[in-house]
Short mmCIF file of C-alpha atoms and ligand atoms in Angstrom, two decimals:
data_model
loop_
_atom_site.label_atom_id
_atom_site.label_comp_id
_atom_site.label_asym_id
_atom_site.label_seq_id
_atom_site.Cartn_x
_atom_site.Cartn_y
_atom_site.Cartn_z
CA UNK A 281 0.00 0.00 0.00
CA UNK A 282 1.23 3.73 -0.90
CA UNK A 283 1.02 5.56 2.64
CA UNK A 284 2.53 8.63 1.97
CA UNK A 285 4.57 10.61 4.54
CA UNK A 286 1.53 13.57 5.05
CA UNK A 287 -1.21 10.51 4.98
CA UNK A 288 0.84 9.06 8.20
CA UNK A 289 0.94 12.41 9.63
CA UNK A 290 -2.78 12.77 9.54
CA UNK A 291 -3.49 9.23 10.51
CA UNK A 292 -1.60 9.96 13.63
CA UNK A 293 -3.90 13.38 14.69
CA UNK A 294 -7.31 12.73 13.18
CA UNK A 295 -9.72 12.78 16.42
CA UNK A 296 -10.95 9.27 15.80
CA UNK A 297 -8.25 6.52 14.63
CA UNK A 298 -10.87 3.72 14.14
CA UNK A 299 -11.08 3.78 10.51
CA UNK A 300 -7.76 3.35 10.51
CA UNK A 301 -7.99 0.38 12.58
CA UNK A 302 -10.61 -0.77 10.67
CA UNK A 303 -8.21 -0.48 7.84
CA UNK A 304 -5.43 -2.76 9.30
CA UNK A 305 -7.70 -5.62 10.89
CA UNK A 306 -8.89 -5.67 6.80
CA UNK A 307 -4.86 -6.15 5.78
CA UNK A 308 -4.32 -8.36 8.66
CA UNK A 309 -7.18 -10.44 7.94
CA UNK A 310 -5.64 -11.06 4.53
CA UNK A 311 -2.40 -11.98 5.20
CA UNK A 312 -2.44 -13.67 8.57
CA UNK A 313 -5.90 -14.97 8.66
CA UNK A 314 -7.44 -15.19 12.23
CA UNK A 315 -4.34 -16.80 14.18
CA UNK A 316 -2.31 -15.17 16.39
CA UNK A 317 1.17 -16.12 17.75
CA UNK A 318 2.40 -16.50 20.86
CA UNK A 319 5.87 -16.40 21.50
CA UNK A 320 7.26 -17.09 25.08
CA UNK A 321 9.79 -14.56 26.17
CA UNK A 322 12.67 -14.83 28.32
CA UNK A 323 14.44 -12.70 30.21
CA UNK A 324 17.82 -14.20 30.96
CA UNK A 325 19.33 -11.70 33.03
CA UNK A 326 18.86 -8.23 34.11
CA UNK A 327 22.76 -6.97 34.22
CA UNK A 328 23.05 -4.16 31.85
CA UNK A 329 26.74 -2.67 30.71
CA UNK A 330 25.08 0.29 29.64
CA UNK A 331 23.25 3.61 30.85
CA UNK A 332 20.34 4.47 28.45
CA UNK A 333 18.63 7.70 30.22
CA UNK A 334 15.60 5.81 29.87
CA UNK A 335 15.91 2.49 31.13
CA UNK A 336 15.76 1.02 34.81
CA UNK A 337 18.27 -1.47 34.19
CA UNK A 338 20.95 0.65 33.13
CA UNK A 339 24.40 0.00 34.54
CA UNK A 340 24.24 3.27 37.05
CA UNK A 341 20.66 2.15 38.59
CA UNK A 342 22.14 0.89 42.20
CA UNK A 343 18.99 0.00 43.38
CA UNK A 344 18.27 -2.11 40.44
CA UNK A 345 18.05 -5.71 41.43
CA UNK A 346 20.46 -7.92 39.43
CA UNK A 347 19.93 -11.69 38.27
CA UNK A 348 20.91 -13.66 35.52
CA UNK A 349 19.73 -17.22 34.78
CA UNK A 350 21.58 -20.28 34.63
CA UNK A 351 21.52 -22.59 30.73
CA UNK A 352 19.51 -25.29 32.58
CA UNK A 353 16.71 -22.65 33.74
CA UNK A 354 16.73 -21.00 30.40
CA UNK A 355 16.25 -24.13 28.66
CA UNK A 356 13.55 -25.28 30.53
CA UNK A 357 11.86 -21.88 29.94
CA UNK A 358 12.12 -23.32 26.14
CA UNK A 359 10.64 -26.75 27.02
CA UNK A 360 7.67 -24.67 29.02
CA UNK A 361 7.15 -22.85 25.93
CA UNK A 362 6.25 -26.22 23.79
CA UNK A 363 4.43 -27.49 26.28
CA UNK A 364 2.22 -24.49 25.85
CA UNK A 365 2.49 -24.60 22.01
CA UNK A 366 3.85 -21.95 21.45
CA UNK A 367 6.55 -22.63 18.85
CA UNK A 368 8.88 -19.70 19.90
CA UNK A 369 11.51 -18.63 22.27
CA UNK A 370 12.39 -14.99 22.39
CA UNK A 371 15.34 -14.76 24.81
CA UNK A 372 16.18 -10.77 25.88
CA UNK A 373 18.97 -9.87 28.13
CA UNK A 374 20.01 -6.34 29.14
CA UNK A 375 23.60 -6.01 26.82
CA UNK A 376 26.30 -7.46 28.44
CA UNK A 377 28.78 -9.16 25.93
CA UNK A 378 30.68 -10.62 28.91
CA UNK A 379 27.68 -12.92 30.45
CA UNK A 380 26.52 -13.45 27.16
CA UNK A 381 29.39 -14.61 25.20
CA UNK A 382 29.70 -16.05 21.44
CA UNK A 383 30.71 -19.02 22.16
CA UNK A 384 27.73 -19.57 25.68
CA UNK A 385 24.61 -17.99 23.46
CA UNK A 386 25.75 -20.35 20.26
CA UNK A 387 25.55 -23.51 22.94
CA UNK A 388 22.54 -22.86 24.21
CA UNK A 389 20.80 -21.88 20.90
CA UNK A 390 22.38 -25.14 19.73
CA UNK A 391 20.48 -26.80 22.88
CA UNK A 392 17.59 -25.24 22.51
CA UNK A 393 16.83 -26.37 18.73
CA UNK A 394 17.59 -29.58 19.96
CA UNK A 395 16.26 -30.33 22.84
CA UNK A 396 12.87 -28.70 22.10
CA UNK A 397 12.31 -27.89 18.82
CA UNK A 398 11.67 -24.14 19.81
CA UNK A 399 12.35 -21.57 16.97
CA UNK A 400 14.78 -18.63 18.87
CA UNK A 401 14.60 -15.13 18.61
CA UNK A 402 18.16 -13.34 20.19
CA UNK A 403 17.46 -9.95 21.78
CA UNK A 404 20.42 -9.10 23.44
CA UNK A 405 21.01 -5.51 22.16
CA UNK A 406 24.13 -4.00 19.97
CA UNK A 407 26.36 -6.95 19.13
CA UNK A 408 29.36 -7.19 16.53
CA UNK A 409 28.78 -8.77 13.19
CA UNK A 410 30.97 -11.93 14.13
CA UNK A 411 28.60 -12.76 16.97
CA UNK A 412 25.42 -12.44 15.10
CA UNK A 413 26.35 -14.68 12.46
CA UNK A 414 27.87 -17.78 14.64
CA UNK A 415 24.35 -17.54 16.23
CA UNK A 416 22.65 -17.43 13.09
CA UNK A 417 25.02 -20.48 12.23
CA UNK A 418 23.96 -21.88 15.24
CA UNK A 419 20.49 -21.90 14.20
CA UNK A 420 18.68 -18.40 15.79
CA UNK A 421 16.28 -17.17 12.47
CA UNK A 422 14.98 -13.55 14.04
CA UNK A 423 16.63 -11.15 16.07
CA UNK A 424 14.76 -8.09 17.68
CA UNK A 425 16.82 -4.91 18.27
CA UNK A 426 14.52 -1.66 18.51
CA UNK A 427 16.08 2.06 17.06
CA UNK A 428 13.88 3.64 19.53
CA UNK A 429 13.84 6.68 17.68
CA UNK A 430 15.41 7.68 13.82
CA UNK A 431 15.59 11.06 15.52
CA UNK A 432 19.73 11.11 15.41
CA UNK A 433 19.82 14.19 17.91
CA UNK A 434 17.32 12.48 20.22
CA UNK A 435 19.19 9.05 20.02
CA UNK A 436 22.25 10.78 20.87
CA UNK A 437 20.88 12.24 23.72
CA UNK A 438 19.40 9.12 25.37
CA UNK A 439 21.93 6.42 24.42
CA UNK A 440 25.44 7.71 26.40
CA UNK A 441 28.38 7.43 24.01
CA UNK A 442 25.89 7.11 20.80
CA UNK A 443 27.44 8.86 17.96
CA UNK A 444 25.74 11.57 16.79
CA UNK A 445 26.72 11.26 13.13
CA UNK A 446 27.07 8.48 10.08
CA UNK A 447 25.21 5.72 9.99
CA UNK A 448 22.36 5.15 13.18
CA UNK A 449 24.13 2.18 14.82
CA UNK A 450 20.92 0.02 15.65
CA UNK A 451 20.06 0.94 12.33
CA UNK A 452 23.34 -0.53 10.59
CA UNK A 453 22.89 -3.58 12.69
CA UNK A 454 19.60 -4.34 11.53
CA UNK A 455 20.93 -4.45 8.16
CA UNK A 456 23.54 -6.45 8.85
CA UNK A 457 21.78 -9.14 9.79
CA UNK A 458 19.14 -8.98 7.74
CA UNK A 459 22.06 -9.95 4.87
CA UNK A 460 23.11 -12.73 7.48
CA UNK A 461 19.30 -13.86 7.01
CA UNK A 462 17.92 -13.27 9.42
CA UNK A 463 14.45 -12.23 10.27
CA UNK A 464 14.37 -8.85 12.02
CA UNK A 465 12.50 -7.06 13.99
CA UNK A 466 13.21 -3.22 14.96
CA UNK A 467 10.62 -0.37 16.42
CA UNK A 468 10.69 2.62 18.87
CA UNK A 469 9.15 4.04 21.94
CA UNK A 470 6.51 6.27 21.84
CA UNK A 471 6.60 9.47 23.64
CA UNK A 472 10.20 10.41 24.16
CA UNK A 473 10.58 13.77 25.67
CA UNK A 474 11.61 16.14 23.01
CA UNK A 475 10.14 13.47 20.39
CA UNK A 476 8.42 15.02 17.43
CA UNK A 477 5.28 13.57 15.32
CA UNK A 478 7.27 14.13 12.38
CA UNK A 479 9.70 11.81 13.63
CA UNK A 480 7.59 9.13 14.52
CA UNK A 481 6.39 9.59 10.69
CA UNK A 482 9.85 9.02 10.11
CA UNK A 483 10.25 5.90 12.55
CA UNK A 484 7.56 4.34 10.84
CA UNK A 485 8.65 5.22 7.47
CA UNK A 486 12.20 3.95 8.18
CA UNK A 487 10.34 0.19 9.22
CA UNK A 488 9.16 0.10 5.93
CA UNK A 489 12.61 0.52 4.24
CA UNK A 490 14.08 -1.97 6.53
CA UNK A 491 12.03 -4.18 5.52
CA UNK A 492 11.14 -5.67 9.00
CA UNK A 493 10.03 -8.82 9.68
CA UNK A 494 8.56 -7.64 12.93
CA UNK A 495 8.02 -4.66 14.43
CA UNK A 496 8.52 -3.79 18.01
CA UNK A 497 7.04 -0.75 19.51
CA UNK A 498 5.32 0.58 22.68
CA UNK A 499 4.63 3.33 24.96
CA UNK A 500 7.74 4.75 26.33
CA UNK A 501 6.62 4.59 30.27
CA UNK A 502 9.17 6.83 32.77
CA UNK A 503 11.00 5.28 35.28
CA UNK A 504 11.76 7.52 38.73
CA UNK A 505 15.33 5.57 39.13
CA UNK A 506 16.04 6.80 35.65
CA UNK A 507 18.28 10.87 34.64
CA UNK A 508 15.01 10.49 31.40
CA UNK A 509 12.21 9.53 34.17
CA UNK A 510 13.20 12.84 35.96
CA UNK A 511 13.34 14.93 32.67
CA UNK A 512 10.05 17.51 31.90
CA UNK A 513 10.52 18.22 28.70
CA UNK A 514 7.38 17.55 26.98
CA UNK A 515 6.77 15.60 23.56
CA UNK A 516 4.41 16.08 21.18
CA UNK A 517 3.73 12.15 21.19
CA UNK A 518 1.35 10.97 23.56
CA UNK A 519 1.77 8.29 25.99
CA UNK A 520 -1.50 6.31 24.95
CA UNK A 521 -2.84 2.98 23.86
CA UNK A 522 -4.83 5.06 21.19
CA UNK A 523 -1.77 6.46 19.64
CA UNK A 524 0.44 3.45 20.37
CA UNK A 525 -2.42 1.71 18.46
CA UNK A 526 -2.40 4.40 15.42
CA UNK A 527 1.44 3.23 15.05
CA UNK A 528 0.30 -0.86 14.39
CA UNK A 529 -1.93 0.03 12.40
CA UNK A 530 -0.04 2.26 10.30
CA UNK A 531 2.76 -0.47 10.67
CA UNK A 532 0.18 -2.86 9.30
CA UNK A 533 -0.28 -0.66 6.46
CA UNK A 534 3.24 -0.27 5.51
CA UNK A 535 4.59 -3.91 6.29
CA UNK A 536 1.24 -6.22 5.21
CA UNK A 537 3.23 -9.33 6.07
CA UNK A 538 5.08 -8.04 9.37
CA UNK A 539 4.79 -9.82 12.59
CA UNK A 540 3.42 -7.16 14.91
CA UNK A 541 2.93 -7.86 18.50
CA UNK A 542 0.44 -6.16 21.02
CA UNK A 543 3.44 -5.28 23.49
CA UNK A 544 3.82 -5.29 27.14
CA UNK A 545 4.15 -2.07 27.61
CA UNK A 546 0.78 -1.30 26.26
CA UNK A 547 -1.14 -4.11 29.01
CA UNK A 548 1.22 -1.86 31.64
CA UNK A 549 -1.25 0.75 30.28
CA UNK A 550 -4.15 -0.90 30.70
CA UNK A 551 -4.12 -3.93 31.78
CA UNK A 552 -7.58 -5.12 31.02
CA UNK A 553 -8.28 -4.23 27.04
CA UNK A 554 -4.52 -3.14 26.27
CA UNK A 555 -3.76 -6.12 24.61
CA UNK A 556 -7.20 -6.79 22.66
CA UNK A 557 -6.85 -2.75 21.68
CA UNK A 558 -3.43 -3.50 20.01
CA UNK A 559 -5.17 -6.96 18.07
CA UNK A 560 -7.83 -4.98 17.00
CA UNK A 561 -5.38 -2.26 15.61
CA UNK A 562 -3.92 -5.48 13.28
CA UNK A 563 -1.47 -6.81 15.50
CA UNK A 564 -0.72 -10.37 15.09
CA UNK A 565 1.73 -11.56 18.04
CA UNK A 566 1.49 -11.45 21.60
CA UNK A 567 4.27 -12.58 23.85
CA UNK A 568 3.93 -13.75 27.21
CA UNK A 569 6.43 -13.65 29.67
CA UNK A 570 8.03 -17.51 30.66
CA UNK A 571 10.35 -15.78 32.79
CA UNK A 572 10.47 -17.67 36.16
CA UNK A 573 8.43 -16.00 39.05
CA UNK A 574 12.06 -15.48 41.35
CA UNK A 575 13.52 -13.70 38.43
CA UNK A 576 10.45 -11.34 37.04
CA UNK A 577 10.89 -8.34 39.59
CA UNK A 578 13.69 -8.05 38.82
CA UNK A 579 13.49 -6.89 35.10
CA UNK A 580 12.51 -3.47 35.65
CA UNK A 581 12.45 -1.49 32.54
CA UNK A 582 10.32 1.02 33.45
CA UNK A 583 8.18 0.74 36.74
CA UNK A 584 5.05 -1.66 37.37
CA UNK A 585 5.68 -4.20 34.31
CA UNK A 586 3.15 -6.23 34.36
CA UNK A 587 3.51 -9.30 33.63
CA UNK A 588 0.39 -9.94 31.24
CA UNK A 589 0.69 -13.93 32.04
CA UNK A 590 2.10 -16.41 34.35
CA UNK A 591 2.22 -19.68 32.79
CA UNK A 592 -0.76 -21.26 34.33
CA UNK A 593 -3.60 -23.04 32.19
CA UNK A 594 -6.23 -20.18 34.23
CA UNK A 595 -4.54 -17.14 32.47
CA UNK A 596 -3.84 -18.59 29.68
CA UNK A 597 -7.34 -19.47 28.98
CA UNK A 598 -8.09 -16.05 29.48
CA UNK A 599 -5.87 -15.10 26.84
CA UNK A 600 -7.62 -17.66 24.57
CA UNK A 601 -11.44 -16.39 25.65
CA UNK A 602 -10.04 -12.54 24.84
CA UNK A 603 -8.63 -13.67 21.17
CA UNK A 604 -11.88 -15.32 20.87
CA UNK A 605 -13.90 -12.35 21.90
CA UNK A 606 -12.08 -10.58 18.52
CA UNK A 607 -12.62 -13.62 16.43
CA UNK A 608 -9.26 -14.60 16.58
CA UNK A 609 -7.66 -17.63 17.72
CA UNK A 610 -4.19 -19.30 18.85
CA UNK A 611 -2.11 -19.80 15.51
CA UNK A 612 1.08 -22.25 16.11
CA UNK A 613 3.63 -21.45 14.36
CA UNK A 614 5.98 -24.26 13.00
N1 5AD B 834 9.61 2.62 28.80
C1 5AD B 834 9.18 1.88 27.75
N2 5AD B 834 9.96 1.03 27.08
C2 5AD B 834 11.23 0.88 27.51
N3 5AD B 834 12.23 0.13 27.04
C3 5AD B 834 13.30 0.33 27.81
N4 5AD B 834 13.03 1.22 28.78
C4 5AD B 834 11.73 1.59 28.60
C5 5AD B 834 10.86 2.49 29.27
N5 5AD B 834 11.26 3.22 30.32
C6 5AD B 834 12.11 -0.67 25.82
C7 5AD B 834 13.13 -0.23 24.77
C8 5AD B 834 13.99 -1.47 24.60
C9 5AD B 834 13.05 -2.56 25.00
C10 5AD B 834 13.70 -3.85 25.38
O1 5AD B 834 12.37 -2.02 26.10
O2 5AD B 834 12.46 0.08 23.56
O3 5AD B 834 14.46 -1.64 23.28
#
């Protein structure tokens, strides 16, 4: 579909999105049908080398609680997840290269393929070239690394030691690996302060010429521990399911075939109808978080992450009555 850059602009200010919407669950309907995915995520460790303004794990956070998970745990997070059907393992890990070595994430992707079957998505941040493709080799197929904003100033500002020229870093990674073959997945946060709507045209534009595979993006949500969480500059992006919506659909629009899932972030909104509000904006995923109960607190992004299931059969036939309630149902993916 042609979705010029003024057509985006408008979609994200008309008073009343739901045509819009209407528009997507139409696109979605045709290339994904009525199933949904779930993938089973993973957070393997909350230790963070870095100091993103806006993120509560970042290295300078003292009060930050710190775990990482052991193979064996992390692995059996894998089994849980095809037990529960679900066909994929996303495993995220604040960025530290040291825990997370080449040769330790290529063993246990090795593990995981075969000692479940599960299908592995890597999100463990800004890595060389050299480590993306032994995991590839090893057998990962998607990686997810957001650009958070295409806003270079902005970027700059929020991501310590960024450069604020040449080529946008996330950015060059993403390409990279999509020539390793990979599937990728990038995205942004919505409601930066200092972030403009013309750059989240931009953001969304830029998805499009990456030609992701999946697209990642949420509410940015301020955390008190955080220099960003303490910060009053305002943005002209709102901090709402309805405009967080706007951007799947518009998403949906521009990538027909993407994987799009109704994010976290947004159920930390509003936890009742987040989710179903981001399906019926034409997303397609949902992800679950398989992190073991010790652990979960402990991944504090931003403040209150909820943690839209626990594992039990209860919830998750809550999940299945909501999709329902759309028309939709639980798609496995092979
Ligand atoms: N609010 C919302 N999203 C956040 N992320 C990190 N910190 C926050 C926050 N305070 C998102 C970033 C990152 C992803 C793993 O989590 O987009 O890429």
């Amino acid at each position: 579909m042609t979705l010029a850059r003024a057509d985006i602009l408008r979609w994200l200010t008309v008073p009343d999105a739901e045509p819009l919407f209407a528009k997507a669950r139409a696109v979605r309907a045709r290339t994904k049908g009525r199933g949904v995915c779930l993938r089973g995520l993973v957070e393997l460790a909350s230790v963070c080398d870095r100091d993103c303004l806006y993120c509560g794990m970042r290295h300078a956070n003292t009060a930050a609680r710190r775990y990482a998970m052991r193979d064996d745990e992390i692995v059996a997070c894998a089994r849980l997840a095809g037990d529960l059907r679900f066909g994929t393992v996303v495993l995220q890990a604040g960025e530290c290269p040291a825990l997370w070595t080449r040769e330790r994430v290529a063993v246990l992707i090795r593990r995981i393929r075969a000692e479940t079957g599960q299908h592995i998505t890597l999100s463990l941040g800004e890595r060389s070239e050299a480590d993306t493709a032994a995991w590839r080799e090893a057998g990962a197929e998607r990686y997810l690394l957001r650009f958070e904003t295409t806003d270079r100033a902005l970027f700059a500002h929020i991501h310590p030691g960024a450069p604020r020229d040449g080529e946008h870093p996330r950015l060059a990674q993403l390409r990279r690996m999509k020539a390793q073959g990979y599937a990728i997945g990038a995205g942004m946060m919505l409601g930066l302060p200092g972030q403009t709507l013309a750059s989240v045209a931009d953001d969304l534009l830029t998805l499009r010429d990456l030609r992701a595979d999946m697209v990642g993006l949420g509410p940015y949500l301020r955390h008190p521990g955080t220099p960003l969480g303490q910060e009053t500059t305002p943005s002209e992006v709102p901090v709402s399911v309805d405009f967080t919506c706007r951007c799947y659909a518009l998403a949906r629009l521009l990538l027909p075939n993407a994987n799009i899932p109704s994010t976290t972030a947004l159920s930390t909104l509003d936890p009742r109808h987040g989710r179903l509000r981001g399906l019926n904006a034409g997303a397609n995923v949902f992800m679950p978080n398989l992190t073991p109960a010790a652990y979960r607190d402990g991944y504090q992004i931003y403040p209150d992450k909820i943690c839209v299931i626990a594992p039990q059969a209860d919830s998750l036939d809550t999940l299945h009555a909501d999709l329902a309630s759309l028309g939709l149902h639980h798609f496995q993916d092979q």
